Amino acid sequence: MTYCMSDIHGDYEMYRRMLEKIRLRDEDALYILGDVVDRGPEPIAVLQDMMARPNVRPLLGNHEYMAARCLRFLTKQITEESVAELSADRLMDLFHWQNEGGAPTIEGFRRLDPEGRQAVLEYLMEFELYEELEAGGEKYVLVHAGPDHFSADRPLWDYEIHELIWTRLDYSKVYYHDRFLVTGHTPVAAIPGNEHPDAIFRANRHIAIDCGCIPYGCLGAICLDTGEEFYVKRTIQAHCRD
Ligand SMILES: [Mn+2]
């Protein structure tokens, strides 16, 4: 079976409960559509669990993009040069990431030993930008935010990173008539006219799966082969910072 979830945002507890709920087996594949890190309390714990599971396939979110850029130069700068020598561009990257909830990711990363840090950095480099697959007789495109500057005859490999991880899709519009577009990034509660703000959004050949796990929503997952949806509701309030 092929499962998708997205926008875990450091909520290790909800993530673990979802894995138990879907009963992920070795022969299944679980695609995680980005934004694993930032905001919630334990982003590094989620990453380390994913790393240990070969059947978890990570896709890049804008938060992993920011984290990878900043953690790489932070590690290098701290060991080789003075932080005071950071360039203005890098300070802006760091400032931007902090504003987007990067603090728990930095703190978790700092607690790792050098090998642990290296493993996390290498894992972030493995995140794919999109995935195209078939399941249950249907075709799917999986991507964190969606194709910006969209054209139906433009192949996915032609899009720049920024066109796939930052955009806000128009969920009232059909993008691909012959396949479903599975996305995170835009919380379902933020989709205009959506009458079910706590459930996976399925209309117009979209499957939007970010149910706003952090800070108030739930974590959703979907099995593409069967269409079955899974939800984990929050039992304790996450300590969320952004
Ligand atoms: Mn995002």
PDB file of C-alpha atoms and ligand atoms in Angstrom:
ATOM      1  CA  MET A   1       0.000   0.000   0.000  1.00  0.00           C
ATOM      2  CA  THR A   2       1.055   3.598  -0.584  1.00  0.00           C
ATOM      3  CA  TYR A   3       0.358   6.142   2.149  1.00  0.00           C
ATOM      4  CA  CYS A   4       0.858   9.912   2.300  1.00  0.00           C
ATOM      5  CA  MET A   5       1.107  12.341   5.194  1.00  0.00           C
ATOM      6  CA  SER A   6       2.490  15.862   5.464  1.00  0.00           C
ATOM      7  CA  ASP A   7       3.334  18.845   7.637  1.00  0.00           C
ATOM      8  CA  ILE A   8       4.217  16.937  10.810  1.00  0.00           C
ATOM      9  CA  HIS A   9       6.116  20.018  12.056  1.00  0.00           C
ATOM     10  CA  GLY A  10       8.006  18.369  14.881  1.00  0.00           C
ATOM     11  CA  ASP A  11       5.025  16.640  16.440  1.00  0.00           C
ATOM     12  CA  TYR A  12       6.746  13.337  17.152  1.00  0.00           C
ATOM     13  CA  GLU A  13       3.922  12.089  19.364  1.00  0.00           C
ATOM     14  CA  MET A  14       1.251  12.517  16.660  1.00  0.00           C
ATOM     15  CA  TYR A  15       3.572  11.033  14.046  1.00  0.00           C
ATOM     16  CA  ARG A  16       4.200   7.893  16.124  1.00  0.00           C
ATOM     17  CA  ARG A  17       0.495   7.478  16.824  1.00  0.00           C
ATOM     18  CA  MET A  18      -0.242   7.759  13.095  1.00  0.00           C
ATOM     19  CA  LEU A  19       2.332   5.072  12.255  1.00  0.00           C
ATOM     20  CA  GLU A  20       0.579   2.770  14.720  1.00  0.00           C
ATOM     21  CA  LYS A  21      -2.797   3.638  13.279  1.00  0.00           C
ATOM     22  CA  ILE A  22      -1.954   2.890   9.663  1.00  0.00           C
ATOM     23  CA  ARG A  23       0.009  -0.234  10.710  1.00  0.00           C
ATOM     24  CA  LEU A  24       2.768   0.499   8.235  1.00  0.00           C
ATOM     25  CA  ARG A  25       4.351  -2.716   7.001  1.00  0.00           C
ATOM     26  CA  ASP A  26       7.797  -3.188   5.451  1.00  0.00           C
ATOM     27  CA  GLU A  27       6.260  -3.723   2.016  1.00  0.00           C
ATOM     28  CA  ASP A  28       4.243  -0.467   2.204  1.00  0.00           C
ATOM     29  CA  ALA A  29       5.567   2.942   1.185  1.00  0.00           C
ATOM     30  CA  LEU A  30       4.899   6.078   3.203  1.00  0.00           C
ATOM     31  CA  TYR A  31       5.485   9.375   1.421  1.00  0.00           C
ATOM     32  CA  ILE A  32       5.963  12.341   3.732  1.00  0.00           C
ATOM     33  CA  LEU A  33       5.293  15.494   1.738  1.00  0.00           C
ATOM     34  CA  GLY A  34       7.584  17.876   3.592  1.00  0.00           C
ATOM     35  CA  ASP A  35       7.545  20.261   6.537  1.00  0.00           C
ATOM     36  CA  VAL A  36       8.664  17.621   8.994  1.00  0.00           C
ATOM     37  CA  VAL A  37      10.713  20.211  10.913  1.00  0.00           C
ATOM     38  CA  ASP A  38      10.120  23.534  12.736  1.00  0.00           C
ATOM     39  CA  ARG A  39       7.434  24.886  15.068  1.00  0.00           C
ATOM     40  CA  GLY A  40       6.629  21.729  17.063  1.00  0.00           C
ATOM     41  CA  PRO A  41       8.723  20.350  19.924  1.00  0.00           C
ATOM     42  CA  GLU A  42      10.645  17.368  18.462  1.00  0.00           C
ATOM     43  CA  PRO A  43      11.531  17.805  14.782  1.00  0.00           C
ATOM     44  CA  ILE A  44      14.869  15.979  15.012  1.00  0.00           C
ATOM     45  CA  ALA A  45      13.207  12.954  16.638  1.00  0.00           C
ATOM     46  CA  VAL A  46      10.789  12.717  13.684  1.00  0.00           C
ATOM     47  CA  LEU A  47      13.658  12.972  11.192  1.00  0.00           C
ATOM     48  CA  GLN A  48      15.657  10.287  12.995  1.00  0.00           C
ATOM     49  CA  ASP A  49      12.710   7.909  13.015  1.00  0.00           C
ATOM     50  CA  MET A  50      12.147   8.501   9.284  1.00  0.00           C
ATOM     51  CA  MET A  51      15.833   7.920   8.551  1.00  0.00           C
ATOM     52  CA  ALA A  52      15.651   4.497  10.182  1.00  0.00           C
ATOM     53  CA  ARG A  53      12.769   3.383   7.939  1.00  0.00           C
ATOM     54  CA  PRO A  54      13.712   2.560   4.350  1.00  0.00           C
ATOM     55  CA  ASN A  55      10.044   2.542   3.299  1.00  0.00           C
ATOM     56  CA  VAL A  56       9.547   6.183   4.332  1.00  0.00           C
ATOM     57  CA  ARG A  57      10.077   8.407   1.277  1.00  0.00           C
ATOM     58  CA  PRO A  58      10.615  12.080   2.143  1.00  0.00           C
ATOM     59  CA  LEU A  59       9.720  14.993  -0.129  1.00  0.00           C
ATOM     60  CA  LEU A  60      11.144  18.475   0.396  1.00  0.00           C
ATOM     61  CA  GLY A  61       9.089  21.171   2.105  1.00  0.00           C
ATOM     62  CA  ASN A  62       9.957  24.837   2.370  1.00  0.00           C
ATOM     63  CA  HIS A  63      10.904  24.248   6.019  1.00  0.00           C
ATOM     64  CA  GLU A  64      13.447  21.536   5.133  1.00  0.00           C
ATOM     65  CA  TYR A  65      14.808  23.877   2.480  1.00  0.00           C
ATOM     66  CA  MET A  66      15.344  26.645   5.033  1.00  0.00           C
ATOM     67  CA  ALA A  67      16.734  24.185   7.611  1.00  0.00           C
ATOM     68  CA  ALA A  68      19.189  22.573   5.196  1.00  0.00           C
ATOM     69  CA  ARG A  69      20.570  25.937   4.079  1.00  0.00           C
ATOM     70  CA  CYS A  70      21.026  27.281   7.586  1.00  0.00           C
ATOM     71  CA  LEU A  71      22.182  24.131   9.405  1.00  0.00           C
ATOM     72  CA  ARG A  72      24.862  23.543   6.818  1.00  0.00           C
ATOM     73  CA  PHE A  73      26.466  26.932   7.218  1.00  0.00           C
ATOM     74  CA  LEU A  74      25.881  27.049  10.980  1.00  0.00           C
ATOM     75  CA  THR A  75      27.789  23.784  11.416  1.00  0.00           C
ATOM     76  CA  LYS A  76      30.575  25.006   9.182  1.00  0.00           C
ATOM     77  CA  GLN A  77      30.797  28.478  10.670  1.00  0.00           C
ATOM     78  CA  ILE A  78      30.812  27.287  14.263  1.00  0.00           C
ATOM     79  CA  THR A  79      33.702  24.947  13.633  1.00  0.00           C
ATOM     80  CA  GLU A  80      35.746  26.949  11.155  1.00  0.00           C
ATOM     81  CA  GLU A  81      35.078  30.629  11.500  1.00  0.00           C
ATOM     82  CA  SER A  82      33.489  33.171  13.730  1.00  0.00           C
ATOM     83  CA  VAL A  83      29.720  33.487  13.595  1.00  0.00           C
ATOM     84  CA  ALA A  84      30.395  37.224  13.395  1.00  0.00           C
ATOM     85  CA  GLU A  85      31.686  36.636   9.864  1.00  0.00           C
ATOM     86  CA  LEU A  86      28.353  35.394   8.558  1.00  0.00           C
ATOM     87  CA  SER A  87      27.409  37.253   5.427  1.00  0.00           C
ATOM     88  CA  ALA A  88      24.350  39.491   5.316  1.00  0.00           C
ATOM     89  CA  ASP A  89      22.567  37.014   3.039  1.00  0.00           C
ATOM     90  CA  ARG A  90      23.106  34.190   5.481  1.00  0.00           C
ATOM     91  CA  LEU A  91      21.960  36.262   8.404  1.00  0.00           C
ATOM     92  CA  MET A  92      18.799  37.065   6.433  1.00  0.00           C
ATOM     93  CA  ASP A  93      18.274  33.333   5.771  1.00  0.00           C
ATOM     94  CA  LEU A  94      18.679  32.641   9.465  1.00  0.00           C
ATOM     95  CA  PHE A  95      16.409  35.499  10.469  1.00  0.00           C
ATOM     96  CA  HIS A  96      13.747  34.315   8.034  1.00  0.00           C
ATOM     97  CA  TRP A  97      13.989  30.727   9.263  1.00  0.00           C
ATOM     98  CA  GLN A  98      13.729  31.813  12.913  1.00  0.00           C
ATOM     99  CA  ASN A  99      10.577  33.759  12.053  1.00  0.00           C
ATOM    100  CA  GLU A 100       9.144  30.616  10.483  1.00  0.00           C
ATOM    101  CA  GLY A 101       9.621  28.526  13.628  1.00  0.00           C
ATOM    102  CA  GLY A 102      13.166  27.207  13.193  1.00  0.00           C
ATOM    103  CA  ALA A 103      14.172  27.354  16.885  1.00  0.00           C
ATOM    104  CA  PRO A 104      13.218  23.786  17.963  1.00  0.00           C
ATOM    105  CA  THR A 105      15.033  22.391  14.926  1.00  0.00           C
ATOM    106  CA  ILE A 106      18.204  24.313  15.790  1.00  0.00           C
ATOM    107  CA  GLU A 107      17.987  23.256  19.438  1.00  0.00           C
ATOM    108  CA  GLY A 108      17.464  19.580  18.584  1.00  0.00           C
ATOM    109  CA  PHE A 109      20.303  19.719  16.080  1.00  0.00           C
ATOM    110  CA  ARG A 110      22.667  21.268  18.618  1.00  0.00           C
ATOM    111  CA  ARG A 111      22.030  18.390  21.014  1.00  0.00           C
ATOM    112  CA  LEU A 112      23.342  15.877  18.444  1.00  0.00           C
ATOM    113  CA  ASP A 113      26.938  14.712  18.318  1.00  0.00           C
ATOM    114  CA  PRO A 114      28.909  15.472  15.108  1.00  0.00           C
ATOM    115  CA  GLU A 115      27.984  12.130  13.522  1.00  0.00           C
ATOM    116  CA  GLY A 116      24.321  12.700  14.323  1.00  0.00           C
ATOM    117  CA  ARG A 117      24.454  16.167  12.775  1.00  0.00           C
ATOM    118  CA  GLN A 118      26.127  14.857   9.663  1.00  0.00           C
ATOM    119  CA  ALA A 119      23.513  12.106   9.322  1.00  0.00           C
ATOM    120  CA  VAL A 120      20.673  14.649   9.557  1.00  0.00           C
ATOM    121  CA  LEU A 121      22.295  16.960   6.992  1.00  0.00           C
ATOM    122  CA  GLU A 122      22.846  14.074   4.589  1.00  0.00           C
ATOM    123  CA  TYR A 123      19.271  12.898   5.069  1.00  0.00           C
ATOM    124  CA  LEU A 124      17.897  16.361   4.258  1.00  0.00           C
ATOM    125  CA  MET A 125      19.845  16.212   0.979  1.00  0.00           C
ATOM    126  CA  GLU A 126      17.970  13.016   0.067  1.00  0.00           C
ATOM    127  CA  PHE A 127      14.538  14.676   0.083  1.00  0.00           C
ATOM    128  CA  GLU A 128      12.992  14.556  -3.387  1.00  0.00           C
ATOM    129  CA  LEU A 129      11.136  17.505  -4.923  1.00  0.00           C
ATOM    130  CA  TYR A 130       8.171  15.499  -6.184  1.00  0.00           C
ATOM    131  CA  GLU A 131       7.028  11.972  -6.943  1.00  0.00           C
ATOM    132  CA  GLU A 132       4.858  10.616  -9.738  1.00  0.00           C
ATOM    133  CA  LEU A 133       3.255   7.235  -9.133  1.00  0.00           C
ATOM    134  CA  GLU A 134       0.291   4.971  -9.786  1.00  0.00           C
ATOM    135  CA  ALA A 135      -1.783   3.334  -7.096  1.00  0.00           C
ATOM    136  CA  GLY A 136      -5.131   1.587  -7.252  1.00  0.00           C
ATOM    137  CA  GLY A 137      -5.369   2.243 -10.998  1.00  0.00           C
ATOM    138  CA  GLU A 138      -5.004   6.035 -10.685  1.00  0.00           C
ATOM    139  CA  LYS A 139      -2.093   8.365 -11.339  1.00  0.00           C
ATOM    140  CA  TYR A 140      -0.781  10.770  -8.712  1.00  0.00           C
ATOM    141  CA  VAL A 141       1.631  13.664  -8.451  1.00  0.00           C
ATOM    142  CA  LEU A 142       2.977  14.193  -4.936  1.00  0.00           C
ATOM    143  CA  VAL A 143       4.588  17.547  -4.122  1.00  0.00           C
ATOM    144  CA  HIS A 144       4.859  19.762  -1.037  1.00  0.00           C
ATOM    145  CA  ALA A 145       3.158  22.965  -2.222  1.00  0.00           C
ATOM    146  CA  GLY A 146       2.433  22.480  -5.896  1.00  0.00           C
ATOM    147  CA  PRO A 147       3.464  23.668  -9.340  1.00  0.00           C
ATOM    148  CA  ASP A 148       3.711  27.451  -9.580  1.00  0.00           C
ATOM    149  CA  HIS A 149       3.636  29.052 -13.063  1.00  0.00           C
ATOM    150  CA  PHE A 150       1.726  25.951 -14.026  1.00  0.00           C
ATOM    151  CA  SER A 151       1.286  24.615 -17.498  1.00  0.00           C
ATOM    152  CA  ALA A 152      -0.240  21.177 -18.098  1.00  0.00           C
ATOM    153  CA  ASP A 153       2.379  20.308 -20.695  1.00  0.00           C
ATOM    154  CA  ARG A 154       5.310  21.446 -18.560  1.00  0.00           C
ATOM    155  CA  PRO A 155       7.067  18.389 -17.084  1.00  0.00           C
ATOM    156  CA  LEU A 156       7.693  18.397 -13.350  1.00  0.00           C
ATOM    157  CA  TRP A 157      11.474  18.221 -13.743  1.00  0.00           C
ATOM    158  CA  ASP A 158      11.322  21.623 -15.457  1.00  0.00           C
ATOM    159  CA  TYR A 159      10.114  23.453 -12.319  1.00  0.00           C
ATOM    160  CA  GLU A 160      12.542  25.282 -10.058  1.00  0.00           C
ATOM    161  CA  ILE A 161      12.682  24.309  -6.386  1.00  0.00           C
ATOM    162  CA  HIS A 162      10.913  27.503  -5.374  1.00  0.00           C
ATOM    163  CA  GLU A 163       8.072  26.795  -7.759  1.00  0.00           C
ATOM    164  CA  LEU A 164       7.302  23.524  -5.976  1.00  0.00           C
ATOM    165  CA  ILE A 165       7.704  24.247  -2.253  1.00  0.00           C
ATOM    166  CA  TRP A 166       6.352  27.758  -1.607  1.00  0.00           C
ATOM    167  CA  THR A 167       3.295  28.340  -3.780  1.00  0.00           C
ATOM    168  CA  ARG A 168      -0.367  28.517  -2.779  1.00  0.00           C
ATOM    169  CA  LEU A 169      -2.415  26.451  -5.190  1.00  0.00           C
ATOM    170  CA  ASP A 170      -5.889  27.326  -6.369  1.00  0.00           C
ATOM    171  CA  TYR A 171      -7.833  24.376  -5.007  1.00  0.00           C
ATOM    172  CA  SER A 172     -10.909  25.330  -7.042  1.00  0.00           C
ATOM    173  CA  LYS A 173      -8.932  24.635 -10.216  1.00  0.00           C
ATOM    174  CA  VAL A 174      -8.114  21.284 -11.834  1.00  0.00           C
ATOM    175  CA  TYR A 175      -4.398  21.242 -12.656  1.00  0.00           C
ATOM    176  CA  TYR A 176      -3.963  17.758 -14.162  1.00  0.00           C
ATOM    177  CA  HIS A 177      -7.032  16.208 -15.762  1.00  0.00           C
ATOM    178  CA  ASP A 178      -5.548  12.724 -15.882  1.00  0.00           C
ATOM    179  CA  ARG A 179      -4.115  12.509 -12.358  1.00  0.00           C
ATOM    180  CA  PHE A 180      -4.552  13.609  -8.785  1.00  0.00           C
ATOM    181  CA  LEU A 181      -2.373  16.277  -7.209  1.00  0.00           C
ATOM    182  CA  VAL A 182      -1.473  15.403  -3.605  1.00  0.00           C
ATOM    183  CA  THR A 183      -0.152  18.370  -1.618  1.00  0.00           C
ATOM    184  CA  GLY A 184       0.628  19.618   1.875  1.00  0.00           C
ATOM    185  CA  HIS A 185       1.770  23.169   2.739  1.00  0.00           C
ATOM    186  CA  THR A 186      -1.648  24.834   2.603  1.00  0.00           C
ATOM    187  CA  PRO A 187      -3.645  23.834   5.681  1.00  0.00           C
ATOM    188  CA  VAL A 188      -7.047  22.506   4.647  1.00  0.00           C
ATOM    189  CA  ALA A 189      -8.658  25.109   6.939  1.00  0.00           C
ATOM    190  CA  ALA A 190      -7.119  27.816   4.722  1.00  0.00           C
ATOM    191  CA  ILE A 191      -8.683  26.534   1.489  1.00  0.00           C
ATOM    192  CA  PRO A 192     -11.402  29.048   0.542  1.00  0.00           C
ATOM    193  CA  GLY A 193     -14.898  27.604   0.748  1.00  0.00           C
ATOM    194  CA  ASN A 194     -13.760  24.360   2.388  1.00  0.00           C
ATOM    195  CA  GLU A 195     -16.611  23.182   4.597  1.00  0.00           C
ATOM    196  CA  HIS A 196     -14.575  20.530   6.430  1.00  0.00           C
ATOM    197  CA  PRO A 197     -11.547  22.315   7.899  1.00  0.00           C
ATOM    198  CA  ASP A 198     -10.402  19.310   9.927  1.00  0.00           C
ATOM    199  CA  ALA A 199     -10.353  16.664   7.190  1.00  0.00           C
ATOM    200  CA  ILE A 200      -8.367  15.854   4.067  1.00  0.00           C
ATOM    201  CA  PHE A 201      -9.671  17.977   1.161  1.00  0.00           C
ATOM    202  CA  ARG A 202     -10.644  16.003  -1.945  1.00  0.00           C
ATOM    203  CA  ALA A 203     -12.111  17.902  -4.876  1.00  0.00           C
ATOM    204  CA  ASN A 204     -11.117  19.099  -8.349  1.00  0.00           C
ATOM    205  CA  ARG A 205      -8.491  16.351  -8.618  1.00  0.00           C
ATOM    206  CA  HIS A 206      -6.780  17.682  -5.502  1.00  0.00           C
ATOM    207  CA  ILE A 207      -5.963  15.761  -2.377  1.00  0.00           C
ATOM    208  CA  ALA A 208      -4.785  18.299   0.219  1.00  0.00           C
ATOM    209  CA  ILE A 209      -3.525  16.518   3.311  1.00  0.00           C
ATOM    210  CA  ASP A 210      -2.172  19.209   5.681  1.00  0.00           C
ATOM    211  CA  CYS A 211      -4.791  19.110   8.425  1.00  0.00           C
ATOM    212  CA  GLY A 212      -2.885  21.659  10.527  1.00  0.00           C
ATOM    213  CA  CYS A 213      -1.364  19.239  13.031  1.00  0.00           C
ATOM    214  CA  ILE A 214       0.621  22.097  14.607  1.00  0.00           C
ATOM    215  CA  PRO A 215      -0.716  23.891  16.548  1.00  0.00           C
ATOM    216  CA  TYR A 216      -4.425  23.084  16.765  1.00  0.00           C
ATOM    217  CA  GLY A 217      -5.486  20.624  14.079  1.00  0.00           C
ATOM    218  CA  CYS A 218      -5.013  16.923  13.549  1.00  0.00           C
ATOM    219  CA  LEU A 219      -2.593  14.804  11.580  1.00  0.00           C
ATOM    220  CA  GLY A 220      -4.137  13.183   8.528  1.00  0.00           C
ATOM    221  CA  ALA A 221      -2.921  10.398   6.269  1.00  0.00           C
ATOM    222  CA  ILE A 222      -4.386   8.764   3.195  1.00  0.00           C
ATOM    223  CA  CYS A 223      -3.927   5.376   1.567  1.00  0.00           C
ATOM    224  CA  LEU A 224      -3.795   6.047  -2.175  1.00  0.00           C
ATOM    225  CA  ASP A 225      -4.681   2.455  -3.122  1.00  0.00           C
ATOM    226  CA  THR A 226      -7.953   2.381  -1.160  1.00  0.00           C
ATOM    227  CA  GLY A 227      -8.736   6.067  -0.528  1.00  0.00           C
ATOM    228  CA  GLU A 228      -9.013   5.333   3.183  1.00  0.00           C
ATOM    229  CA  GLU A 229      -8.282   8.336   5.407  1.00  0.00           C
ATOM    230  CA  PHE A 230      -6.680   8.193   8.843  1.00  0.00           C
ATOM    231  CA  TYR A 231      -6.677  10.847  11.544  1.00  0.00           C
ATOM    232  CA  VAL A 232      -4.865  11.333  14.799  1.00  0.00           C
ATOM    233  CA  LYS A 233      -6.450  13.912  17.048  1.00  0.00           C
ATOM    234  CA  ARG A 234      -4.515  15.980  19.516  1.00  0.00           C
ATOM    235  CA  THR A 235      -4.785  14.854  23.128  1.00  0.00           C
ATOM    236  CA  ILE A 236      -2.315  17.320  24.590  1.00  0.00           C
ATOM    237  CA  GLN A 237      -1.553  20.823  23.394  1.00  0.00           C
ATOM    238  CA  ALA A 238       1.803  20.941  21.670  1.00  0.00           C
ATOM    239  CA  HIS A 239       4.218  23.592  22.804  1.00  0.00           C
ATOM    240  CA  CYS A 240       4.350  25.428  19.566  1.00  0.00           C
ATOM    241  CA  ARG A 241       6.509  28.392  18.751  1.00  0.00           C
ATOM    242  CA  ASP A 242       6.625  30.428  15.619  1.00  0.00           C
TER     243      ASP A 242
HETATM  244 MN    MN B   1       5.147  24.355   3.755  1.00  0.00          MN
END
